[in-house]
Short mmCIF file of C-alpha atoms in Angstrom, two decimals:
data_model
loop_
_atom_site.label_atom_id
_atom_site.label_comp_id
_atom_site.label_asym_id
_atom_site.label_seq_id
_atom_site.Cartn_x
_atom_site.Cartn_y
_atom_site.Cartn_z
CA MET A 271 119.25 111.71 82.77
CA LYS A 272 121.65 112.20 79.83
CA LYS A 273 119.60 115.18 78.73
CA LEU A 274 119.88 116.60 82.23
CA PHE A 275 123.66 116.41 82.32
CA LEU A 276 124.05 117.89 78.85
CA GLY A 277 121.67 120.67 79.78
CA LEU A 278 123.62 121.44 82.91
CA THR A 279 126.91 121.49 81.02
CA MET A 280 125.55 123.82 78.33
CA PHE A 281 124.50 126.34 80.91
CA ILE A 282 127.68 126.49 82.99
CA LEU A 283 128.36 129.94 81.55
CA ILE A 284 124.92 131.13 82.56
CA PHE A 285 125.55 129.90 86.07
CA VAL A 286 128.91 131.58 86.37
CA MET A 287 127.49 134.87 85.14
CA ALA A 288 124.48 134.59 87.42
CA GLY A 289 126.68 133.83 90.40
CA CYS A 290 128.89 136.85 89.86
CA SER A 291 126.26 139.50 89.43
CA GLY A 292 123.47 141.10 91.36
CA GLU A 293 122.98 142.30 94.90
CA LYS A 294 122.21 140.09 97.85
CA ALA A 295 118.48 139.65 98.29
CA SER A 296 117.14 140.93 101.58
CA THR A 297 113.74 141.24 103.20
CA LYS A 298 112.07 144.49 104.22
CA ASP A 299 113.49 144.14 107.72
CA GLY A 300 117.01 143.87 106.37
CA LYS A 301 117.41 140.10 106.82
CA ILE A 302 119.20 138.00 104.21
CA GLU A 303 116.73 135.52 102.68
CA ILE A 304 117.92 132.11 101.51
CA ARG A 305 115.75 129.56 99.74
CA TYR A 306 115.70 125.91 100.85
CA GLY A 307 114.51 123.29 98.35
CA LEU A 308 113.11 119.95 99.56
CA TRP A 309 110.51 117.35 98.57
CA ASP A 310 109.03 115.59 101.63
CA LYS A 311 106.09 117.38 103.24
CA ASN A 312 106.18 114.92 106.16
CA GLN A 313 109.49 116.44 107.26
CA VAL A 314 108.33 120.06 107.13
CA PRO A 315 107.27 120.27 110.82
CA ALA A 316 110.71 119.08 111.94
CA ILE A 317 112.42 121.45 109.50
CA GLU A 318 110.35 124.38 110.73
CA GLU A 319 111.45 123.57 114.27
CA ILE A 320 115.07 123.41 113.10
CA ILE A 321 114.75 126.78 111.35
CA LYS A 322 113.33 128.26 114.55
CA LYS A 323 116.39 127.03 116.46
CA PHE A 324 118.67 128.27 113.67
CA ASN A 325 117.14 131.75 113.80
CA GLU A 326 117.78 131.97 117.54
CA LYS A 327 121.49 131.91 116.68
CA ASN A 328 121.22 133.62 113.29
CA PRO A 329 118.48 136.26 113.52
CA ASN A 330 119.78 138.03 110.41
CA ILE A 331 118.98 135.08 108.10
CA LYS A 332 115.48 134.18 106.90
CA VAL A 333 114.91 130.72 105.41
CA LYS A 334 112.18 130.31 102.82
CA LEU A 335 111.02 126.73 102.25
CA GLU A 336 110.33 125.60 98.68
CA LEU A 337 108.50 122.27 98.76
CA THR A 338 108.23 120.29 95.52
CA PRO A 339 106.91 116.69 95.30
CA TYR A 340 109.66 114.22 94.46
CA LYS A 341 108.20 113.32 91.06
CA GLN A 342 108.61 116.92 89.93
CA TYR A 343 111.62 117.84 92.08
CA PHE A 344 114.51 117.08 89.72
CA GLN A 345 112.59 118.27 86.69
CA LYS A 346 112.13 121.59 88.48
CA LEU A 347 115.82 121.64 89.41
CA GLU A 348 116.80 121.15 85.77
CA THR A 349 114.74 124.16 84.77
CA ALA A 350 116.08 126.20 87.66
CA ALA A 351 119.65 125.15 86.86
CA THR A 352 119.48 126.25 83.24
CA GLY A 353 118.06 129.58 84.37
CA GLY A 354 120.57 130.11 87.15
CA ALA A 355 117.81 130.00 89.76
CA LEU A 356 118.48 127.00 92.01
CA PRO A 357 117.55 127.39 95.68
CA ASP A 358 120.50 128.53 97.80
CA VAL A 359 120.39 125.30 99.81
CA LEU A 360 118.69 122.14 98.59
CA TRP A 361 118.24 118.43 99.15
CA MET A 362 120.30 116.13 96.98
CA ASN A 363 120.36 112.34 96.70
CA GLY A 364 123.06 109.87 95.70
CA PRO A 365 121.88 109.05 92.17
CA HIS A 366 122.04 112.74 91.19
CA ILE A 367 125.03 114.11 93.10
CA ALA A 368 127.66 113.28 90.46
CA GLN A 369 125.57 114.81 87.69
CA TYR A 370 125.03 118.09 89.48
CA ALA A 371 128.55 118.28 90.91
CA MET A 372 130.21 117.53 87.57
CA GLY A 373 127.75 119.87 85.89
CA LYS A 374 129.36 122.66 87.94
CA VAL A 375 126.10 123.80 89.52
CA LEU A 376 126.94 122.89 93.12
CA GLN A 377 129.43 124.59 95.41
CA PRO A 378 132.27 122.41 96.76
CA LEU A 379 132.24 122.65 100.55
CA ASP A 380 135.89 121.80 101.27
CA ASP A 381 137.01 125.39 101.89
CA PHE A 382 134.07 126.03 104.23
CA ILE A 383 134.76 122.77 106.08
CA LYS A 384 138.45 123.55 106.48
CA LYS A 385 137.92 127.17 107.54
CA ASP A 386 135.37 126.28 110.24
CA GLN A 387 137.02 122.95 111.15
CA PHE A 388 133.67 121.31 110.53
CA ASP A 389 134.03 117.65 111.57
CA MET A 390 132.86 115.29 108.82
CA ASN A 391 133.73 112.35 111.08
CA ASN A 392 130.38 112.96 112.75
CA TYR A 393 128.74 111.04 109.88
CA PRO A 394 129.13 107.49 108.54
CA GLU A 395 132.13 107.38 106.22
CA SER A 396 130.08 105.73 103.49
CA LEU A 397 127.72 108.74 103.42
CA VAL A 398 130.57 111.21 103.25
CA ASN A 399 131.96 109.17 100.34
CA LEU A 400 128.56 109.25 98.67
CA TYR A 401 128.68 113.06 98.52
CA THR A 402 132.35 113.23 97.52
CA VAL A 403 132.86 113.70 93.77
CA GLU A 404 136.34 113.85 92.25
CA ASP A 405 137.83 114.24 95.74
CA LYS A 406 135.65 117.23 96.65
CA ILE A 407 132.86 117.21 99.23
CA TYR A 408 129.58 118.62 97.93
CA GLY A 409 127.07 117.65 100.60
CA VAL A 410 126.66 117.38 104.36
CA PRO A 411 124.78 114.14 105.15
CA LYS A 412 121.27 114.63 106.49
CA ASP A 413 119.87 111.14 106.97
CA PHE A 414 120.36 107.60 105.73
CA ASP A 415 118.75 104.27 105.06
CA THR A 416 120.16 100.76 104.81
CA THR A 417 118.54 97.40 104.11
CA GLY A 418 117.18 94.90 106.61
CA LEU A 419 115.56 91.46 106.49
CA TRP A 420 111.89 91.96 107.29
CA TYR A 421 110.13 88.81 108.46
CA ASN A 422 106.79 87.53 109.71
CA LYS A 423 107.08 86.23 113.27
CA LYS A 424 103.76 84.41 113.11
CA LEU A 425 104.85 82.35 110.10
CA PHE A 426 108.17 81.57 111.80
CA ASP A 427 106.37 80.45 114.96
CA GLU A 428 104.00 78.22 113.01
CA ALA A 429 106.96 76.61 111.21
CA GLY A 430 108.92 76.24 114.45
CA ILE A 431 111.89 78.22 113.11
CA PRO A 432 113.97 80.61 115.27
CA TYR A 433 113.82 84.21 114.15
CA PRO A 434 116.67 85.43 111.91
CA ASP A 435 119.65 87.10 113.59
CA GLU A 436 123.26 88.14 112.92
CA THR A 437 124.37 84.49 112.64
CA TRP A 438 122.37 83.94 109.45
CA ASP A 439 124.09 83.42 106.11
CA TRP A 440 122.86 82.72 102.57
CA ASN A 441 122.43 79.01 103.24
CA MET A 442 120.33 79.63 106.35
CA LEU A 443 118.14 82.07 104.44
CA LYS A 444 117.52 79.48 101.72
CA GLU A 445 116.80 76.67 104.18
CA ALA A 446 114.38 78.83 106.17
CA ALA A 447 112.61 79.86 102.95
CA LYS A 448 112.08 76.19 102.08
CA LYS A 449 110.49 75.47 105.46
CA LEU A 450 108.34 78.61 105.37
CA THR A 451 106.99 78.06 101.86
CA ASN A 452 103.51 76.52 101.85
CA LYS A 453 102.23 76.07 98.32
CA ASP A 454 98.79 74.95 99.48
CA LYS A 455 98.29 78.24 101.32
CA ARG A 456 100.20 80.21 98.65
CA ILE A 457 102.73 81.35 101.21
CA TYR A 458 106.25 82.05 99.97
CA GLY A 459 109.34 81.91 102.14
CA PHE A 460 111.09 84.84 100.50
CA ALA A 461 110.49 87.58 97.94
CA ALA A 462 113.34 87.71 95.41
CA LEU A 463 112.93 91.32 94.38
CA MET A 464 114.62 92.70 91.29
CA GLY A 465 115.58 95.91 93.04
CA ASN A 466 119.14 97.19 93.20
CA GLN A 467 119.15 98.73 96.70
CA GLY A 468 117.60 96.07 98.89
CA GLY A 469 118.31 93.42 96.26
CA TYR A 470 121.08 92.42 93.90
CA TYR A 471 123.42 95.29 94.85
CA ASP A 472 123.52 94.04 98.45
CA LEU A 473 124.11 90.46 97.33
CA ILE A 474 126.84 91.39 94.84
CA TRP A 475 128.75 93.25 97.54
CA GLN A 476 128.19 90.40 100.01
CA ASN A 477 129.72 88.03 97.49
CA GLY A 478 132.86 90.15 97.10
CA GLY A 479 131.84 91.70 93.79
CA TYR A 480 131.35 95.29 92.69
CA VAL A 481 128.69 97.28 90.86
CA VAL A 482 130.78 100.16 89.50
CA SER A 483 134.59 100.22 89.59
CA ASP A 484 136.36 102.73 91.81
CA ASP A 485 137.35 104.80 88.78
CA ASN A 486 133.75 104.79 87.44
CA GLN A 487 134.97 103.34 84.14
CA SER A 488 133.34 99.91 84.22
CA VAL A 489 130.53 97.90 85.78
CA GLY A 490 130.97 94.51 87.40
CA PHE A 491 127.73 92.72 86.53
CA SER A 492 129.36 90.01 84.41
CA GLU A 493 132.11 89.27 86.94
CA PRO A 494 131.81 85.79 88.53
CA GLU A 495 130.93 87.21 91.97
CA ALA A 496 128.04 89.25 90.57
CA VAL A 497 126.73 86.44 88.36
CA GLU A 498 126.75 84.06 91.33
CA ALA A 499 124.94 86.60 93.54
CA ILE A 500 122.21 87.28 90.97
CA LYS A 501 121.79 83.54 90.36
CA TYR A 502 121.35 83.03 94.10
CA ASN A 503 118.60 85.64 94.19
CA ILE A 504 116.77 84.23 91.19
CA SER A 505 117.08 80.67 92.52
CA PHE A 506 114.34 81.43 95.04
CA ILE A 507 111.95 82.00 92.13
CA GLU A 508 113.18 78.95 90.20
CA GLU A 509 112.68 76.75 93.26
CA GLY A 510 109.19 78.07 93.94
CA LEU A 511 110.25 79.76 97.17
CA SER A 512 109.42 83.26 95.92
CA PRO A 513 106.55 84.77 93.96
CA THR A 514 107.33 85.27 90.27
CA PRO A 515 107.99 88.76 88.86
CA ALA A 516 104.50 88.66 87.31
CA GLN A 517 102.92 87.90 90.68
CA MET A 518 104.90 90.67 92.38
CA GLU A 519 103.85 93.10 89.68
CA GLU A 520 100.20 92.17 90.12
CA THR A 521 100.36 92.45 93.93
CA LYS A 522 102.97 94.57 95.67
CA PRO A 523 105.37 92.43 97.73
CA SER A 524 104.83 94.78 100.68
CA ASP A 525 101.09 94.02 100.55
CA MET A 526 101.87 90.30 100.40
CA MET A 527 104.16 90.75 103.39
CA ILE A 528 101.44 92.47 105.40
CA SER A 529 98.85 89.83 104.50
CA GLY A 530 101.14 86.98 105.53
CA LYS A 531 101.77 85.60 102.04
CA ILE A 532 105.51 86.35 102.16
CA ALA A 533 107.60 85.31 105.17
CA MET A 534 110.79 87.28 104.44
CA MET A 535 112.03 90.04 102.18
CA PHE A 536 114.79 92.63 101.93
CA ASP A 537 113.55 96.18 102.43
CA GLY A 538 114.44 99.46 104.08
CA PRO A 539 113.41 101.64 107.03
CA TRP A 540 111.10 103.58 104.73
CA MET A 541 108.66 100.71 105.32
CA VAL A 542 108.49 101.37 109.07
CA PRO A 543 105.38 103.63 108.86
CA GLU A 544 103.56 100.96 106.87
CA TYR A 545 104.77 97.89 108.77
CA LYS A 546 104.74 99.17 112.35
CA THR A 547 101.00 98.61 112.77
CA ASN A 548 101.36 94.88 112.01
CA GLN A 549 102.37 93.12 115.22
CA ASP A 550 103.50 90.03 113.28
CA LEU A 551 106.36 91.83 111.54
CA ASP A 552 109.90 92.56 112.67
CA VAL A 553 113.29 93.14 111.09
CA ALA A 554 116.83 91.74 111.40
CA VAL A 555 120.19 92.47 109.79
CA LEU A 556 120.75 90.97 106.36
CA PRO A 557 122.19 87.44 106.19
CA GLN A 558 125.85 87.52 105.21
CA GLY A 559 127.51 85.99 102.17
CA LYS A 560 131.28 85.82 101.89
CA GLU A 561 131.25 89.07 103.86
CA ARG A 562 128.82 91.43 105.52
CA ALA A 563 127.59 94.17 103.23
CA VAL A 564 124.51 96.30 102.70
CA SER A 565 123.46 99.21 100.53
CA ILE A 566 123.34 102.64 102.09
CA HIS A 567 121.78 105.77 100.77
CA GLY A 568 120.88 109.07 102.31
CA LEU A 569 120.08 112.66 101.57
CA GLY A 570 122.58 115.48 101.74
CA ASN A 571 122.23 119.23 102.00
CA VAL A 572 124.09 121.06 99.22
CA ILE A 573 124.67 124.67 98.19
CA ALA A 574 124.02 126.06 94.72
CA LYS A 575 127.16 127.41 93.10
CA ASN A 576 125.35 130.49 91.86
CA SER A 577 123.91 131.38 95.27
CA LYS A 578 124.57 135.01 96.13
CA HIS A 579 124.44 134.04 99.79
CA GLN A 580 127.26 131.52 100.10
CA LYS A 581 128.18 132.48 103.67
CA GLU A 582 124.59 132.43 104.92
CA ALA A 583 123.85 129.20 103.03
CA TRP A 584 126.86 127.53 104.64
CA GLU A 585 125.77 128.67 108.10
CA PHE A 586 122.40 127.03 107.47
CA VAL A 587 123.93 123.84 106.07
CA LYS A 588 126.19 123.63 109.12
CA PHE A 589 123.20 123.87 111.42
CA LEU A 590 121.24 121.32 109.38
CA GLY A 591 124.19 118.98 109.89
CA SER A 592 124.43 119.64 113.62
CA LYS A 593 123.66 117.28 116.47
CA GLU A 594 120.85 119.59 117.57
CA ALA A 595 119.10 119.37 114.19
CA ALA A 596 119.66 115.61 113.98
CA GLU A 597 117.98 115.08 117.34
CA ILE A 598 114.92 117.01 116.18
CA PHE A 599 114.66 114.76 113.10
CA ALA A 600 115.15 111.65 115.25
CA GLU A 601 112.28 112.50 117.56
CA THR A 602 109.85 112.65 114.63
CA GLY A 603 110.67 109.05 113.65
CA THR A 604 110.48 109.94 109.95
CA VAL A 605 114.15 109.40 109.06
CA ILE A 606 117.38 108.02 110.54
CA PRO A 607 119.56 111.06 111.22
CA ALA A 608 123.07 110.85 109.81
CA PHE A 609 124.83 112.46 112.78
CA ASN A 610 126.54 109.64 114.67
CA GLY A 611 125.06 108.93 118.08
CA THR A 612 121.73 110.69 117.53
CA GLN A 613 119.74 107.69 116.36
CA ASP A 614 118.46 106.67 119.82
CA ALA A 615 115.33 108.80 119.57
CA TRP A 616 114.56 107.23 116.19
CA LEU A 617 115.01 103.75 117.64
CA LYS A 618 112.58 104.58 120.43
CA SER A 619 110.01 106.02 118.01
CA VAL A 620 108.80 102.46 117.27
CA ASP A 621 109.98 100.30 120.15
CA THR A 622 108.11 97.24 118.88
CA LEU A 623 110.57 96.79 115.99
CA ASN A 624 114.26 95.92 116.01
CA LEU A 625 115.22 99.13 114.21
CA GLN A 626 118.79 98.71 115.45
CA ALA A 627 119.27 96.39 112.47
CA PHE A 628 119.33 99.40 110.15
CA ILE A 629 121.85 101.24 112.34
CA ASP A 630 124.12 98.21 112.53
CA GLY A 631 124.12 97.97 108.75
CA SER A 632 125.78 101.37 108.40
CA GLU A 633 129.01 99.91 109.83
CA TYR A 634 129.62 97.74 106.75
CA ALA A 635 127.61 99.62 104.15
CA HIS A 636 128.40 100.43 100.53
CA PRO A 637 127.05 103.72 99.12
CA LEU A 638 124.85 103.48 96.07
CA PRO A 639 126.89 104.13 92.93
CA SER A 640 126.68 107.67 91.61
CA VAL A 641 127.95 108.42 88.12
CA GLU A 642 127.30 111.17 85.59
CA ASN A 643 124.30 109.29 84.25
CA THR A 644 123.10 107.07 87.09
CA GLY A 645 119.52 107.12 85.78
CA ALA A 646 120.56 105.67 82.42
CA LEU A 647 122.47 102.89 84.18
CA TRP A 648 119.48 102.05 86.36
CA ASP A 649 117.20 102.03 83.33
CA ALA A 650 119.56 99.61 81.60
CA GLU A 651 119.61 97.35 84.65
CA THR A 652 115.81 97.19 84.76
CA LYS A 653 115.43 96.66 81.02
CA ILE A 654 118.02 93.91 80.72
CA LEU A 655 117.86 92.07 84.04
CA LYS A 656 114.10 91.60 83.90
CA ASN A 657 114.69 88.94 81.24
CA ALA A 658 116.85 86.99 83.66
CA TRP A 659 114.27 87.30 86.46
CA SER A 660 111.51 86.08 84.14
CA GLY A 661 113.63 83.15 82.96
CA ASP A 662 113.60 84.33 79.34
CA GLU A 663 117.37 84.74 79.34
CA SER A 664 120.25 83.21 81.28
CA VAL A 665 121.94 85.28 83.96
CA GLU A 666 125.21 84.97 82.05
CA ASP A 667 123.74 86.37 78.83
CA ALA A 668 121.82 89.14 80.58
CA THR A 669 124.75 90.31 82.67
CA LYS A 670 127.03 90.25 79.62
CA LYS A 671 124.62 92.56 77.79
CA LEU A 672 124.26 94.75 80.86
CA THR A 673 128.02 95.06 81.21
CA GLU A 674 128.38 96.14 77.58
CA GLU A 675 125.57 98.67 77.90
CA GLY A 676 126.73 99.86 81.31
CA ASN A 677 130.28 100.46 80.14
CA LYS A 678 128.98 102.50 77.19
CA ILE A 679 126.94 104.64 79.59
CA LEU A 680 129.92 105.21 81.88
CA ASN A 681 132.17 106.13 79.00
CA LYS A 682 129.51 108.09 77.09
CA LYS A 683 129.79 106.01 73.92
#
């Protein structure tokens, strides 16, 4: 990640030069061609339908899809960035937006938004904030995901416990986990994952703490609220109510959930395709701590700063962010569209699950932190916190180390 940012900074001049030279590319029939970079092949049919609708209103613009698997996507972008060859429009995610925006390779959209009176209130505020860097908007939200409490109805029925709902808090989660744990059958009441989204981030925010300060100068892992939240999560393992990290590494928690060996776990809507075929599973909103809070993340459509087709790219981004495009995405059931009020079709795509839980979460959601070197911060979290999850180090000692390392990363020391 650090290498990426440095590489982007070194080639700002190349980008500026590339963006100010050359003729607009056009096809043989005189249409302006713009390139659209993305990584999920499952969404291509919906995108092709959206492009068809877009071309009905913009017949002079041709959109060329450039599909790259996620594992290679950002590596390819780095190469394209240093060569001044990013796609005109491309997918961006929260962990990378600050790097690319501050690397001066993305076009701020504020002037476009103001000129066309494009209404950013059509999207959850937390998502707009996610794609706002140094008070400038760089992306139009495309879709989003939050965290829910997945649970096994069959195990709840056998234990005689009412299903989780919006009245649940941390204490109720712990008490239910105790009743659902059956050591003889190797059934655990809860899976205390060491993930940030869908894990300790959610709990830290619920406990009134913070992950990264508003000015992006410090992390809050060693603050009392964060320490207490992480301790709460790990306590499920210490009390035998959750599989150990070693067990969850040997067998994926999602597989244990499907097989009925885990009764509850935090996870996102990306599990819907895998879980929807299991009639025993359903999902509820997360239990609340001192306050309601949940992680939110989502993709945004951005424009390359060096694109020679700024006007055409913006027209396409506007359409991608429209209600019409969002409804097409919703009907496929693959993602939750970001455009407010268009999620009904997604909810109906799997009517056997309480998918409303993920929509409700967006009302009190916190965007995933995005800093210049988000990847380095995440790597530090994994490297250091795993010792606390395994019991090899106290939460206090681990979070103190993580805070020191995290602050160095934020301040580039």
